[in-house]
GROMACS .gro file of C-alpha atoms in nm:
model
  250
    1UNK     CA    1  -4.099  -0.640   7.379
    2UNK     CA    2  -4.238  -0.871   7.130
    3UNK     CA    3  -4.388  -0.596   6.929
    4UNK     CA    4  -4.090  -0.387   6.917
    5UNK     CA    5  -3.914  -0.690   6.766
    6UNK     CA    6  -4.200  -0.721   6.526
    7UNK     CA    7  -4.187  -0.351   6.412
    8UNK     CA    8  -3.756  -0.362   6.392
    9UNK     CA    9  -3.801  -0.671   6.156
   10UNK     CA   10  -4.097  -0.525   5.934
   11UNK     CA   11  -3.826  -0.151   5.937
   12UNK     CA   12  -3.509  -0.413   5.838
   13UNK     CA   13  -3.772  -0.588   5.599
   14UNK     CA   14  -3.939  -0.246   5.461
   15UNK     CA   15  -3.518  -0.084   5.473
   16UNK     CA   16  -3.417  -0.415   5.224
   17UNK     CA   17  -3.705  -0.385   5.018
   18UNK     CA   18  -3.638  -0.018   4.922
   19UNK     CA   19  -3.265  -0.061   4.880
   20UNK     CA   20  -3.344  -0.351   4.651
   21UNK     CA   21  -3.606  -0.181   4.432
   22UNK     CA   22  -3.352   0.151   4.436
   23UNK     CA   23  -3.091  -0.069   4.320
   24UNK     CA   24  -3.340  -0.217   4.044
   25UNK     CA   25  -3.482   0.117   3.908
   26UNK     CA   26  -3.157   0.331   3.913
   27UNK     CA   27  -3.034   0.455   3.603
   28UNK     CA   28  -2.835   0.162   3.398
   29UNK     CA   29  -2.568   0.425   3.275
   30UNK     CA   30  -2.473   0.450   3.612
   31UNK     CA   31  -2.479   0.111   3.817
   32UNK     CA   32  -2.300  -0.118   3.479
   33UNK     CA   33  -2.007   0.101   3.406
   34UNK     CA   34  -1.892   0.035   3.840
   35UNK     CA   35  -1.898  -0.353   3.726
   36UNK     CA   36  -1.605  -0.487   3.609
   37UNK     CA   37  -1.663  -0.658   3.270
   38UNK     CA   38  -1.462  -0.931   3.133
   39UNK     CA   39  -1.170  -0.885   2.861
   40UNK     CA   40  -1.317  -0.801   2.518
   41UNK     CA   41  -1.662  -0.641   2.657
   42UNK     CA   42  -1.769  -0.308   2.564
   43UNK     CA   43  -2.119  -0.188   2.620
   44UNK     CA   44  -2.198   0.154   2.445
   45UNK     CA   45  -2.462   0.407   2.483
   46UNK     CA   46  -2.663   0.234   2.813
   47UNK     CA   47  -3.049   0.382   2.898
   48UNK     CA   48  -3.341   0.276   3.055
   49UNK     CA   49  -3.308   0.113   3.451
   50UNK     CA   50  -3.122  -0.221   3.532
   51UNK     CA   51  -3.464  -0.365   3.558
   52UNK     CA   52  -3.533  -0.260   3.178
   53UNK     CA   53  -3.303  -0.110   2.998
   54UNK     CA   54  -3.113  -0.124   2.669
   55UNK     CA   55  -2.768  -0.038   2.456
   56UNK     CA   56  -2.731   0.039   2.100
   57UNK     CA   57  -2.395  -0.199   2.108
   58UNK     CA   58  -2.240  -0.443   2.284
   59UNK     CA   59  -1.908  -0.544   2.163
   60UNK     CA   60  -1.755  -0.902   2.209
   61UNK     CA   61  -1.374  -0.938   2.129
   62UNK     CA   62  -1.469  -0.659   1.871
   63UNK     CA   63  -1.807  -0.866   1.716
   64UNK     CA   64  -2.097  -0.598   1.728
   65UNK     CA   65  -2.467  -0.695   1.914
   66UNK     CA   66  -2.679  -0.371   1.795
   67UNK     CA   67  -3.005  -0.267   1.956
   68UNK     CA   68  -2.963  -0.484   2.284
   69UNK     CA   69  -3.251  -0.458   2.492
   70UNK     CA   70  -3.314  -0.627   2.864
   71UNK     CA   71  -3.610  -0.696   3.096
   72UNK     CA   72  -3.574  -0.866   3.487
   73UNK     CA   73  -3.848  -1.144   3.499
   74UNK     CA   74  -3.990  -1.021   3.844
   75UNK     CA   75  -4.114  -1.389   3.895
   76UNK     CA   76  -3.756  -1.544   3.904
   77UNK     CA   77  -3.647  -1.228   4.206
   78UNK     CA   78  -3.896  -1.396   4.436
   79UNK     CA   79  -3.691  -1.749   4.342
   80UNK     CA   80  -3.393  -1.554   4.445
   81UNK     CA   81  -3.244  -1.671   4.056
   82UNK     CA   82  -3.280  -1.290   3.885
   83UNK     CA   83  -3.314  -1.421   3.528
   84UNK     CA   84  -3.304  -1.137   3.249
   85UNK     CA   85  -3.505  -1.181   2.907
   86UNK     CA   86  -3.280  -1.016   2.629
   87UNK     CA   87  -3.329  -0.925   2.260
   88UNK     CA   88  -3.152  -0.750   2.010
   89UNK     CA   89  -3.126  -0.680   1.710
   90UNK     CA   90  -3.360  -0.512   1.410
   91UNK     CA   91  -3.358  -0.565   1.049
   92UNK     CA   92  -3.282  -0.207   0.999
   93UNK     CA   93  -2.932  -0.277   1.191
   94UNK     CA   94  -2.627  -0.512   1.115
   95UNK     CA   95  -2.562  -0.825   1.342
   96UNK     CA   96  -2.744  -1.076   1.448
   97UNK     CA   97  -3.087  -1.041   1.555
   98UNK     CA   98  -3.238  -1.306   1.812
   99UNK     CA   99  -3.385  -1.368   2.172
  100UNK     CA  100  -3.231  -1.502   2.459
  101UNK     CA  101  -3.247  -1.586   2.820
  102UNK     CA  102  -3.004  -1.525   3.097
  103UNK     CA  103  -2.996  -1.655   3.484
  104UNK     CA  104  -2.744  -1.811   3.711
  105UNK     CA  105  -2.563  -1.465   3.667
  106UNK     CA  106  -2.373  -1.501   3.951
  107UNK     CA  107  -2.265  -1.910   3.944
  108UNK     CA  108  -2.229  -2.069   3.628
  109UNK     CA  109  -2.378  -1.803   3.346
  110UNK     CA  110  -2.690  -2.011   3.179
  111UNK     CA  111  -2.826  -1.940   2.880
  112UNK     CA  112  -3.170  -2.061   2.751
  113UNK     CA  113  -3.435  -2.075   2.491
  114UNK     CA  114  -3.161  -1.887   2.193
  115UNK     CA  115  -3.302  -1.768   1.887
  116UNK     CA  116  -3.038  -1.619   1.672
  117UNK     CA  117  -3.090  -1.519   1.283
  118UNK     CA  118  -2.779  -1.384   1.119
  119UNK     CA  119  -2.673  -1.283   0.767
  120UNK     CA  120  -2.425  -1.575   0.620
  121UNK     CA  121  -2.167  -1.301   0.484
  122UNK     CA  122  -2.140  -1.166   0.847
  123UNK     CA  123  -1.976  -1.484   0.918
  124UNK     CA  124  -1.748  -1.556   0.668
  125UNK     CA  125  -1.478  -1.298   0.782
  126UNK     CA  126  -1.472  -1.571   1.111
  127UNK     CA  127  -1.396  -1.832   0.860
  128UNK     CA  128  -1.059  -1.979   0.789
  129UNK     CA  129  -1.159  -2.011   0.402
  130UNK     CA  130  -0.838  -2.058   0.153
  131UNK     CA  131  -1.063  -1.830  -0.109
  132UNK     CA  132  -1.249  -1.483  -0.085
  133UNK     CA  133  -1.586  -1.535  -0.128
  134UNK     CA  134  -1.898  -1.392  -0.024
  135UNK     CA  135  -2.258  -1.545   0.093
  136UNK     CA  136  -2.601  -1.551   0.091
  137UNK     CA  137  -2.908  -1.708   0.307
  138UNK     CA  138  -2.968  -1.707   0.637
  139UNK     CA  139  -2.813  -1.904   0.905
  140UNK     CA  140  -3.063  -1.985   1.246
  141UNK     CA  141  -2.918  -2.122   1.553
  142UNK     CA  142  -3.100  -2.240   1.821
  143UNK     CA  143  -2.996  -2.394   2.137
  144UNK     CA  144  -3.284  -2.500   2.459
  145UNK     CA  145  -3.026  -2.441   2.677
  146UNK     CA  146  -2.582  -2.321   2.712
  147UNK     CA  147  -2.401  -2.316   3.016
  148UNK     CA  148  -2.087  -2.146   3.064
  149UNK     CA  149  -1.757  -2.367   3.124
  150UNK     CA  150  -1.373  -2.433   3.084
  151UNK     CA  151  -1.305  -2.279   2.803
  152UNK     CA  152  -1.616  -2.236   2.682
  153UNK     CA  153  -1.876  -2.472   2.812
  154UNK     CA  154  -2.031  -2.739   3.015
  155UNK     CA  155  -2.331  -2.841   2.847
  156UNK     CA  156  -2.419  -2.677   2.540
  157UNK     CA  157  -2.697  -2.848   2.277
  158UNK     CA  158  -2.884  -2.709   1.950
  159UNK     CA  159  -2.886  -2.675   1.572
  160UNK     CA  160  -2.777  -2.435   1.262
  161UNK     CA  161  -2.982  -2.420   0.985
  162UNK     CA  162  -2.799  -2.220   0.666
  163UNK     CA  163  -3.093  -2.230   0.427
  164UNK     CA  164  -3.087  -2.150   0.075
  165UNK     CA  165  -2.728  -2.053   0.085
  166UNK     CA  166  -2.523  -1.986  -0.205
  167UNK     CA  167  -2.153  -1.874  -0.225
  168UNK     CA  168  -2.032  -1.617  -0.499
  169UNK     CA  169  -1.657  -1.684  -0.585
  170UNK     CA  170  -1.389  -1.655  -0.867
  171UNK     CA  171  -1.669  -1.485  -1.035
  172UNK     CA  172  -1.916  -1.784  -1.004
  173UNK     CA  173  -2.266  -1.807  -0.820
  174UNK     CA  174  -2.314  -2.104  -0.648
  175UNK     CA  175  -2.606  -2.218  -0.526
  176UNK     CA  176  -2.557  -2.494  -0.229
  177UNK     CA  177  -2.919  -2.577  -0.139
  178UNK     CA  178  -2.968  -2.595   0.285
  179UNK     CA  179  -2.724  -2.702   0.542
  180UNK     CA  180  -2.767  -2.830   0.884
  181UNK     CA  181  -2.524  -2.905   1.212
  182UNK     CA  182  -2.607  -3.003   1.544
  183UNK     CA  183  -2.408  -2.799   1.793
  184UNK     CA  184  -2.279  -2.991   2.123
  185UNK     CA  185  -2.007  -2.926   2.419
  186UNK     CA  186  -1.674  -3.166   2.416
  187UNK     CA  187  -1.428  -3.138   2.676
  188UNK     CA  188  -1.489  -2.766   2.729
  189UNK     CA  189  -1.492  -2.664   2.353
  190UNK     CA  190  -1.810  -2.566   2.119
  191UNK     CA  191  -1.886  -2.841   1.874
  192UNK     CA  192  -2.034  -2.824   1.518
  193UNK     CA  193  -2.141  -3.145   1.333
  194UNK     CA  194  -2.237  -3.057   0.978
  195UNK     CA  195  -2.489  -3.349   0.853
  196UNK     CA  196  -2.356  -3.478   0.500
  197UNK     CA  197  -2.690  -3.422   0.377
  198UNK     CA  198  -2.596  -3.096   0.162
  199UNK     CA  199  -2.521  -3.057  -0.259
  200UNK     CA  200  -2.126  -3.067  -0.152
  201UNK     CA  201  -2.165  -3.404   0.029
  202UNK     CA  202  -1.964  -3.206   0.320
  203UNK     CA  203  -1.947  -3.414   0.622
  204UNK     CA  204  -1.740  -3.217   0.907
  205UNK     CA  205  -1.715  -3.169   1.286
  206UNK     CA  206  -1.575  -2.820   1.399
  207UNK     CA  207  -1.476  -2.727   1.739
  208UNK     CA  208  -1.435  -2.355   1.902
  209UNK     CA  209  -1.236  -2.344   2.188
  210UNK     CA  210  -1.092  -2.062   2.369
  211UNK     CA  211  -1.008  -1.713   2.216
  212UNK     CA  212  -1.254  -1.843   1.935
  213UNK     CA  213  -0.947  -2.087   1.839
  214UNK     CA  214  -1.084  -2.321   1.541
  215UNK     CA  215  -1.020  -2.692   1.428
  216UNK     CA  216  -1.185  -2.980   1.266
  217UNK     CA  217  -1.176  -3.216   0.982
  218UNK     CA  218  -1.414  -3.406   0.779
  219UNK     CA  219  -1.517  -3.511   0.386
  220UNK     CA  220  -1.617  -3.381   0.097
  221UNK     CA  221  -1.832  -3.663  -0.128
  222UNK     CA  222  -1.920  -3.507  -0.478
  223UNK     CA  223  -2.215  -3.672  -0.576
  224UNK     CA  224  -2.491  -3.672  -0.870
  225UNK     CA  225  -2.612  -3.291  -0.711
  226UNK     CA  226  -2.265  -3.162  -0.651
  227UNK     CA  227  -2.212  -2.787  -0.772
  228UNK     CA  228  -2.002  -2.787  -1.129
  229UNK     CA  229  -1.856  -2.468  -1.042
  230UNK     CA  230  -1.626  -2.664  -0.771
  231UNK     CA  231  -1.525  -2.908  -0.935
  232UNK     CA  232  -1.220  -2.784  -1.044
  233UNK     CA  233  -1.160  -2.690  -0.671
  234UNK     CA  234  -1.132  -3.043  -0.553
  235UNK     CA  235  -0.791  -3.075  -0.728
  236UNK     CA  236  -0.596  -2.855  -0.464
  237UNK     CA  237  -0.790  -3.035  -0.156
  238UNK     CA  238  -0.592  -3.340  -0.234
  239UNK     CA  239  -0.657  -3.692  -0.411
  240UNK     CA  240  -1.011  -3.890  -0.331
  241UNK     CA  241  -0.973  -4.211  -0.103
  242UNK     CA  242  -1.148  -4.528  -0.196
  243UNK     CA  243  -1.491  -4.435  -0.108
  244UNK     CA  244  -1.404  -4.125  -0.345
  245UNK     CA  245  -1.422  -3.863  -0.044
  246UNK     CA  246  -1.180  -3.549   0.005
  247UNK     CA  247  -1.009  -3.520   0.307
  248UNK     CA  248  -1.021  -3.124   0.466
  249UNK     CA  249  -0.868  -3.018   0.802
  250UNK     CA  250  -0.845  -2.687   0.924
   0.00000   0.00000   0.00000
């Protein structure tokens, strides 16, 4: 009796163990178009397996990811926490390019060890800027670690690093130097500290909350290095205070 308990639990074990590895190597254009993705999410031209696999696009509230590729970390199935090592990206393709790690899939979505390199002018459209103006540089973000909350987050810690940027508008180049911001999680929302230690003496805190809705406020400081180009500028922000800054709110 005891061995034919032995040999039904090694069949149920051997049964599993198949179904999971079937599950694992099917074809990805077949298994992610039965989930049900959330609003916004579009992901185009699938190959490879759900175990490795990639798309040329994934589309986010119509923002493009090229070149997405995906690898299970077999290690993290025997911890019964499936986490999935993603890159995408190429310098050949628009969008960002970067590295990233996803696990908690099913609880609360984490994210970990984010690389992300982007061209500034690719984020300007996303900008509420009262001029048209394009960019230069690139902007880094990384983050050790996001996890998904109401709206957007529930911890969320990092830093953006715009170096070498310069701004062309009303037919003026304008080099800005580097710019740095420590990113952070408030109440839910995506927050942006920009350190005043930049040519425009900009000192601002930005948050993103749902439906990528954007506010803030802050100072500009024009000091000994600030760009002549903007001077003129400052007159439709407003008058200085007594410390000389500019008050901006979006």
């Amino acid at each position: 009796m005891k061995n034919v308990k032995k040999i039904s639990i090694a069949v149920v074990l051997f049964l599993l163990t198949y179904l999971i590895f079937l599950l694992i190597l099917a074809p990805a254009n077949k298994i992610i178009p039965q989930f049900n993705l959330p609003k916004g999410v579009a992901i185009q031209q699938i190959s490879g397996s759900i175990w490795s696999g990639k798309a040329e696009q994934v589309i986010v509230d119509q923002y493009a990811v090229n070149k997405v590729q995906w690898q299970i970390n077999l290690g993290s199935l025997l911890m019964f926490n499936p986490s999935v090592d993603v890159t995408f990206g190429n310098r050949y393709a628009a969008g960002p390019q970067g590295q990233l790690t996803l696990s908690d899939i099913s609880d609360q979505l984490k994210v970990s060890d984010i690389k992300i390199n982007i061209d500034a002018d690719e984020i300007l459209p996303y900008l509420p800027l009262p001029i048209d103006m394009s960019a230069q540089g690139k902007v880094q973000l990384t983050s050790p670690e996001y996890v998904m909350g109401k709206p957007l987050c529930s911890t969320f810690s990092g830093n953006i690093v715009w170096q070498d940027a310069l701004v062309s508008a009303m037919d003026e180049d304008i080099e800005l130097g580097s710019f740095n911001a420590k990113l952070g999680c408030e109440n839910g929302a995506i927050a942006v500290d920009v350190n005043e230690e930049n040519r425009l003496g900009l000192e601002f805190t930005a948050y993103i909350a749902n439906q990528g809705r954007m506010s803030g406020q802050g100072f500009i400081t024009p000091g000994n290095d600030f760009p002549q180009q903007i001077k003129p500028v400052l007159n439709f922000i407003g008058k200085p205070d007594k410390q000389g800054r500019y008050r901006i709110k979006i």
